């Protein structure tokens, strides 16, 4: 009887822990829903990989070139928040040492201006949750640059089937960067069992942002690109901007520092010199994070009218409310095109195609045109929604967030930018031009950028319901 009571108490503890951490209040400053600010000095940035048959692929990259330029011209302040910041890579493909380049750029700027405030925020996945060390983080810290590995515990649990047990049994045990004995799936140094036990929590600081000051004032950047060697061939998108929206971006990063128990003084000082509002541009930008991104996406899709066009290029598409919103918009007569990664490759490993092939099947059956990015080992990692209305107005939504439960339901940390402009603005023309190029297909088009739905179609009902179960329960990485 005592044994049964003990088991019952353990089950109760795990269940209540799981429920609490799935439903608890968010840390202050998350799910940030910024107000519309004037869009000042915008610059849309694009990374793409072009394939020319048997020739070496051509990498056209703008995002990190811009990031390095922004850091090189910073005067007093730099804040970087990047999800993947490591040099792991897949064998046999041309890749760029982005992690090393970013580390060197930050250290060089700190060396040139020792009094400069430079802050790096990243995700603990880069040290496999404390089970190994990061040479880049060590070198940054030795140069006097604080590196904050985001404290993920305060976030809601995205995989309650595991995280309740994890919080009761394992999270208290600590980890060691020198006691690893298991093969490291994310790098070369061995890691501990505890690192692998932390992985199924499936939560992350998935943001990719930068804030710097310069002689021209503060500038922000929101992107989908990581300083990760294995990601250096991916297609990505980013937006650089100035003005009062930079203060909003900085406020969202202050929330991450506070949640992680880190010093916020440098950010507070920077915020003290930034304007809260401004004027000078008819176009606007709104900084949004976590579930505010979902609300913006639903509004962009849900208010589109017959004659308007929606173009979506995204790495993961699985969120039920957005899939339903797309189908409803199609039924209203909105012209919709969806360009997806086939979810076939992940840093040299083959994937199952879940969830995109299942989402594509659903959209295709509803009559929505779906195509696949033509990739050869890299990923179509862009997160971009373009809306162009029949009256000439336009909206963009871009940033770190995939259209998935984990990215949009206050589980991961995410940052996106919502832009309102017109169809003939430089920013919208470049975004829509990028989509048109990625949508391009043969015959006669070189390079071929996309493939028809049939190329990666998966009509399996079993895998469809597997996707639905994974999306609903959190038993997935998307």
XYZ file of C-alpha atoms in Angstrom:
478
model
C 0.000 0.000 0.000
C 2.863 2.350 0.853
C 4.528 1.599 -2.496
C 1.285 2.301 -4.402
C 0.852 5.543 -2.497
C 4.402 6.557 -3.341
C 3.839 5.850 -7.031
C 0.580 7.800 -6.943
C 2.313 10.774 -5.321
C 5.097 10.711 -7.909
C 2.571 10.593 -10.766
C 0.626 13.438 -9.157
C 3.778 15.516 -8.778
C 4.766 14.974 -12.411
C 1.247 15.694 -13.688
C 0.754 18.880 -11.669
C 4.247 20.077 -12.563
C 3.544 19.448 -16.227
C 0.217 21.293 -16.124
C 1.588 24.257 -14.220
C 4.576 24.807 -16.472
C 2.426 24.448 -19.591
C -0.054 27.097 -18.450
C 1.947 29.456 -16.206
C 2.203 33.182 -16.810
C 4.841 34.343 -19.256
C 7.861 36.263 -18.013
C 7.403 40.014 -18.223
C 8.079 41.517 -21.628
C 7.356 38.444 -23.752
C 4.627 38.267 -26.409
C 5.561 41.879 -27.155
C 3.060 43.647 -29.407
C 4.777 46.828 -30.469
C 2.956 49.841 -31.794
C 3.375 50.990 -35.368
C 6.458 53.159 -35.741
C 7.736 54.998 -38.811
C 9.913 52.791 -40.999
C 13.209 54.681 -41.183
C 16.027 53.812 -43.599
C 14.872 50.247 -44.281
C 17.117 47.807 -46.085
C 15.795 44.373 -46.995
C 18.535 41.733 -46.973
C 18.491 38.378 -48.752
C 20.610 35.221 -48.667
C 20.078 32.698 -51.444
C 21.810 29.711 -52.998
C 21.575 29.309 -56.774
C 22.063 25.936 -58.451
C 23.315 25.652 -62.033
C 23.161 21.975 -62.934
C 26.541 20.339 -62.345
C 28.290 23.604 -61.540
C 29.237 24.702 -58.029
C 26.253 26.484 -56.438
C 26.508 30.255 -56.182
C 25.955 31.848 -52.787
C 24.525 35.370 -52.920
C 24.530 36.613 -49.342
C 23.726 39.998 -47.877
C 22.677 39.421 -44.281
C 25.929 38.755 -42.452
C 27.845 41.170 -44.665
C 25.449 43.809 -43.323
C 25.773 42.522 -39.756
C 29.564 42.721 -39.882
C 29.364 46.236 -41.324
C 26.988 47.340 -38.568
C 29.307 45.962 -35.885
C 32.387 47.532 -37.491
C 30.734 50.966 -37.381
C 29.282 50.707 -33.879
C 30.369 53.494 -31.507
C 29.276 52.586 -27.995
C 26.811 49.675 -28.052
C 26.230 46.284 -29.696
C 23.649 43.662 -28.719
C 23.494 40.364 -30.607
C 20.866 37.695 -29.979
C 21.362 34.609 -32.163
C 19.944 31.104 -31.806
C 22.606 28.918 -33.473
C 26.084 30.314 -32.853
C 28.505 27.474 -33.533
C 30.698 26.003 -36.237
C 29.123 22.562 -36.622
C 28.737 21.707 -40.288
C 27.778 18.971 -42.704
C 30.593 17.285 -44.609
C 30.982 17.614 -48.350
C 29.390 21.010 -48.967
C 30.662 24.534 -49.375
C 30.075 26.418 -46.141
C 31.093 29.754 -44.650
C 32.655 30.052 -41.146
C 29.990 32.480 -39.922
C 30.469 31.673 -36.224
C 34.196 32.443 -36.421
C 33.589 35.585 -38.463
C 31.032 36.934 -35.992
C 33.268 36.121 -33.015
C 36.214 37.872 -34.655
C 34.119 40.905 -35.596
C 32.873 41.379 -32.029
C 36.301 40.882 -30.468
C 37.903 43.277 -32.955
C 35.363 45.992 -32.145
C 35.823 45.476 -28.419
C 39.585 45.650 -28.880
C 39.295 48.920 -30.795
C 36.911 50.398 -28.211
C 37.495 48.694 -24.816
C 34.797 50.759 -23.144
C 32.107 49.721 -25.592
C 29.101 47.782 -24.268
C 28.823 44.545 -26.268
C 26.328 41.884 -25.202
C 25.808 38.474 -26.782
C 22.676 36.445 -26.101
C 22.283 32.926 -27.422
C 20.603 29.601 -26.801
C 22.068 26.863 -24.559
C 21.841 24.422 -27.474
C 25.267 25.779 -28.474
C 26.807 24.138 -25.390
C 24.328 21.236 -25.544
C 22.706 22.579 -22.377
C 25.956 22.806 -20.448
C 27.323 19.436 -21.534
C 30.225 20.914 -23.489
C 32.001 24.217 -24.001
C 31.820 26.760 -26.797
C 35.195 28.043 -27.971
C 33.465 31.103 -29.415
C 31.757 31.915 -26.120
C 35.001 31.392 -24.210
C 36.895 33.749 -26.488
C 34.171 36.401 -26.284
C 34.161 36.266 -22.502
C 37.953 36.437 -22.356
C 37.725 39.599 -24.462
C 35.395 41.155 -21.893
C 32.170 40.511 -23.813
C 29.433 38.952 -21.662
C 27.677 35.976 -23.216
C 24.226 35.178 -21.836
C 22.999 31.649 -22.452
C 19.253 32.143 -22.208
C 17.592 30.657 -19.153
C 14.805 28.597 -20.717
C 13.181 27.327 -17.511
C 10.863 30.345 -17.113
C 9.327 29.655 -20.541
C 6.242 27.507 -20.813
C 6.902 23.837 -21.523
C 6.242 22.932 -25.144
C 6.507 19.151 -24.625
C 4.588 18.522 -21.393
C 4.667 14.751 -21.901
C 8.384 14.897 -21.114
C 9.002 18.180 -19.338
C 6.954 17.357 -16.232
C 9.147 14.325 -15.595
C 12.254 16.328 -16.504
C 11.485 19.064 -13.993
C 10.841 16.569 -11.188
C 13.711 14.186 -11.790
C 16.489 15.711 -13.785
C 16.782 19.464 -14.060
C 18.178 19.774 -10.545
C 21.169 17.519 -11.172
C 23.298 20.112 -12.954
C 25.578 19.449 -15.882
C 29.294 19.286 -16.568
C 31.207 20.473 -19.612
C 34.104 18.145 -18.767
C 32.357 14.880 -17.893
C 30.934 14.020 -21.306
C 31.100 10.415 -22.467
C 28.382 10.135 -25.098
C 28.751 10.993 -28.807
C 27.703 14.567 -29.549
C 25.052 14.757 -32.261
C 25.671 18.513 -32.558
C 29.459 18.623 -32.520
C 32.685 16.765 -31.860
C 33.158 16.945 -28.080
C 31.419 14.216 -26.049
C 28.464 15.231 -23.905
C 26.697 13.959 -20.821
C 23.501 11.958 -20.521
C 21.908 14.998 -18.906
C 22.422 16.961 -22.127
C 20.390 14.387 -24.025
C 17.735 14.399 -21.325
C 17.410 18.169 -21.778
C 16.939 17.977 -25.555
C 13.331 16.619 -25.564
C 12.107 19.752 -23.793
C 12.096 21.228 -27.319
C 12.283 24.876 -26.312
C 14.654 27.571 -27.448
C 15.574 31.196 -27.746
C 15.057 31.112 -31.502
C 15.529 34.863 -32.060
C 17.985 36.406 -34.531
C 18.405 40.122 -33.849
C 21.042 42.841 -33.708
C 21.050 46.367 -32.271
C 23.982 48.772 -32.683
C 24.611 52.458 -32.365
C 26.627 54.467 -34.862
C 27.345 58.045 -35.829
C 23.898 58.077 -37.470
C 22.026 56.787 -34.412
C 20.757 53.377 -33.389
C 19.993 50.677 -35.947
C 18.216 47.350 -35.560
C 18.103 44.177 -37.609
C 15.641 41.292 -37.532
C 16.444 38.168 -39.547
C 15.919 34.444 -40.025
C 19.659 33.764 -40.432
C 21.976 32.149 -37.869
C 25.762 32.597 -37.448
C 26.107 28.853 -37.868
C 28.466 27.283 -40.374
C 26.051 24.467 -41.210
C 23.351 27.055 -41.998
C 25.522 29.264 -44.181
C 24.051 28.001 -47.481
C 20.420 28.424 -46.431
C 18.126 30.975 -48.001
C 17.199 33.652 -45.456
C 15.763 37.124 -45.154
C 16.396 40.100 -42.904
C 15.426 43.729 -42.426
C 17.675 46.546 -41.218
C 15.960 49.727 -39.974
C 16.399 52.806 -37.825
C 14.130 55.090 -35.856
C 12.004 54.489 -32.755
C 11.268 50.853 -33.654
C 14.843 50.100 -32.565
C 13.847 51.017 -29.011
C 11.040 48.462 -29.174
C 13.465 45.809 -30.431
C 15.820 46.623 -27.572
C 12.975 46.335 -25.053
C 12.248 42.813 -26.262
C 15.890 41.869 -25.700
C 15.938 43.454 -22.268
C 13.139 41.046 -21.347
C 15.329 38.074 -22.296
C 18.236 39.399 -20.235
C 15.952 39.956 -17.225
C 14.407 36.491 -17.605
C 17.918 35.026 -17.642
C 19.040 36.908 -14.528
C 21.582 38.953 -16.515
C 22.640 42.562 -16.072
C 20.402 44.985 -17.989
C 22.255 48.216 -17.162
C 23.830 48.661 -20.605
C 20.477 48.145 -22.312
C 18.777 50.532 -19.903
C 21.383 53.178 -20.683
C 20.895 52.664 -24.410
C 17.121 52.908 -24.078
C 17.582 56.216 -22.292
C 19.018 57.735 -25.464
C 16.497 56.269 -27.911
C 13.262 57.994 -28.979
C 9.957 56.334 -28.132
C 8.193 57.692 -31.192
C 8.897 59.603 -34.356
C 7.697 60.664 -37.762
C 9.021 61.113 -41.247
C 7.826 58.058 -43.142
C 4.379 56.992 -44.365
C 5.524 53.368 -44.078
C 5.449 51.714 -40.677
C 7.143 48.862 -38.833
C 5.970 47.004 -35.774
C 8.229 44.791 -33.656
C 6.387 41.712 -32.443
C 7.432 38.599 -30.557
C 6.025 35.162 -29.748
C 2.208 34.937 -29.948
C 1.916 38.513 -31.220
C 3.473 37.173 -34.446
C 0.660 34.641 -34.753
C -1.926 37.383 -34.255
C -0.286 39.507 -36.953
C -0.147 36.599 -39.406
C -3.797 35.772 -38.807
C -4.789 39.394 -39.344
C -2.749 39.712 -42.560
C -4.297 36.517 -43.948
C -7.748 36.927 -42.436
C -8.396 40.435 -43.733
C -7.182 39.791 -47.296
C -9.982 40.362 -49.806
C -10.751 39.044 -53.289
C -8.183 40.458 -55.700
C -5.455 40.662 -53.040
C -2.383 38.420 -53.240
C -0.687 36.447 -50.456
C 2.757 34.921 -51.029
C 4.236 32.771 -48.273
C 7.780 31.368 -48.274
C 8.563 29.508 -45.069
C 10.659 26.740 -43.580
C 7.949 25.174 -41.362
C 4.204 25.491 -41.940
C 2.114 23.515 -39.485
C 0.031 25.830 -37.261
C -3.582 24.785 -37.525
C -5.114 28.254 -37.230
C -2.916 29.634 -40.018
C -3.523 26.685 -42.322
C -7.246 27.169 -41.813
C -6.889 30.927 -42.380
C -5.115 30.289 -45.707
C -7.846 27.915 -46.853
C -10.560 30.385 -45.863
C -8.777 33.194 -47.700
C -8.572 31.035 -50.818
C -12.301 30.392 -50.600
C -12.869 34.173 -50.447
C -11.017 34.606 -53.734
C -7.614 35.704 -52.444
C -4.770 34.707 -54.783
C -2.395 32.563 -52.702
C 0.968 30.977 -53.455
C 2.882 28.922 -50.875
C 6.559 28.053 -51.247
C 7.880 25.483 -48.779
C 11.055 23.705 -47.825
C 10.555 19.986 -48.462
C 11.903 19.189 -44.961
C 14.242 16.709 -46.570
C 17.662 17.834 -45.306
C 19.077 18.870 -41.964
C 22.844 19.417 -41.898
C 23.722 16.243 -43.783
C 20.910 14.121 -42.355
C 17.703 13.115 -44.108
C 14.359 14.168 -42.627
C 10.902 12.659 -42.948
C 9.223 15.613 -44.656
C 6.960 16.250 -41.648
C 5.250 18.725 -41.287
C 5.502 20.558 -44.603
C 4.538 17.719 -46.920
C 1.430 17.082 -44.848
C 0.530 20.781 -44.734
C 1.139 20.955 -48.486
C -1.206 18.040 -49.100
C -3.920 19.824 -47.156
C -3.446 23.104 -49.035
C -3.165 21.404 -52.423
C -6.438 19.557 -51.863
C -8.034 22.899 -50.987
C -6.930 24.291 -54.355
C -4.003 26.445 -53.159
C -0.901 26.384 -55.359
C 2.083 24.929 -53.509
C 5.650 24.571 -54.759
C 8.896 23.359 -53.178
C 12.188 25.204 -52.983
C 14.778 23.498 -55.156
C 17.495 22.714 -52.608
C 20.537 20.452 -52.716
C 21.369 19.852 -49.076
C 20.656 23.370 -47.824
C 17.349 24.567 -46.409
C 14.781 27.061 -47.624
C 14.992 28.793 -44.239
C 13.180 32.030 -45.106
C 10.184 33.167 -43.073
C 8.366 35.667 -45.253
C 4.711 36.555 -45.798
C 3.971 39.172 -48.476
C 0.525 40.680 -48.981
C -0.147 42.969 -51.940
C -3.623 44.456 -52.139
C -5.545 45.431 -55.230
C -5.499 49.070 -54.033
C -1.685 49.165 -54.046
C -1.037 48.810 -50.312
C 1.232 46.054 -49.049
C 2.329 44.282 -45.889
C 5.347 42.155 -44.985
C 5.884 39.802 -42.083
C 9.411 38.470 -41.641
C 11.806 37.357 -38.945
C 12.722 34.261 -36.966
C 9.320 32.639 -36.520
C 8.116 29.632 -38.460
C 4.372 29.180 -38.730
C 4.250 26.397 -36.158
C 2.836 25.882 -32.678
C 6.236 26.006 -31.030
C 7.171 29.260 -32.736
C 3.865 31.085 -32.345
C 2.193 29.885 -29.137
C 4.490 31.492 -26.526
C 6.804 28.480 -26.284
C 9.965 29.566 -28.114
C 11.371 33.074 -28.045
C 10.832 34.635 -31.492
C 11.110 38.094 -33.083
C 9.527 39.316 -36.303
C 8.845 42.633 -38.012
C 5.464 43.626 -39.465
C 5.817 46.257 -42.188
C 3.041 48.296 -43.812
C 3.951 49.998 -47.053
C 2.855 50.093 -50.687
C 3.528 47.669 -53.494
C 5.970 50.032 -55.230
C 8.234 50.751 -52.274
C 11.808 49.492 -52.548
C 11.339 47.184 -49.561
C 8.206 45.510 -50.899
C 9.554 45.335 -54.452
C 12.658 43.523 -53.244
C 10.622 41.139 -51.050
C 8.141 40.338 -53.810
C 10.980 40.080 -56.334
C 12.729 37.570 -54.078
C 9.568 35.494 -53.886
C 9.084 35.640 -57.649
C 12.663 34.487 -58.175
C 12.305 31.642 -55.695
C 9.014 30.642 -57.332
C 10.687 30.500 -60.749
C 10.671 27.205 -62.592
C 11.437 25.691 -65.990
C 11.569 25.031 -68.778
C 13.962 27.711 -69.902
C 14.659 29.193 -66.494
C 18.230 28.867 -65.224
C 18.650 28.273 -62.398
C 15.508 26.313 -61.516
C 14.444 27.653 -58.116
C 11.313 25.657 -57.317
C 9.664 22.337 -58.049
C 5.980 21.428 -58.469
C 3.926 19.978 -55.628
C 4.178 16.503 -57.131
C 7.979 16.463 -56.729
C 7.769 15.973 -52.948
C 4.092 15.130 -52.470
C 3.287 12.764 -49.601
C -0.352 11.662 -49.561
C 0.046 9.216 -46.674
C -2.838 9.563 -44.232
C -0.734 7.847 -41.572
C 1.987 10.501 -41.769
C -0.662 13.221 -41.936
C -2.121 12.150 -38.605
C 1.386 11.692 -37.251
C 1.957 15.380 -38.028
C -1.347 16.340 -36.386
C -0.429 14.398 -33.239
C 3.048 15.915 -33.101
C 1.739 19.431 -33.609
C -0.962 19.040 -30.946
C 1.168 17.405 -28.251
C 4.554 19.088 -28.689
C 6.293 15.777 -29.420
C 8.267 17.405 -32.214
C 10.955 19.936 -32.979
C 8.605 22.132 -35.039
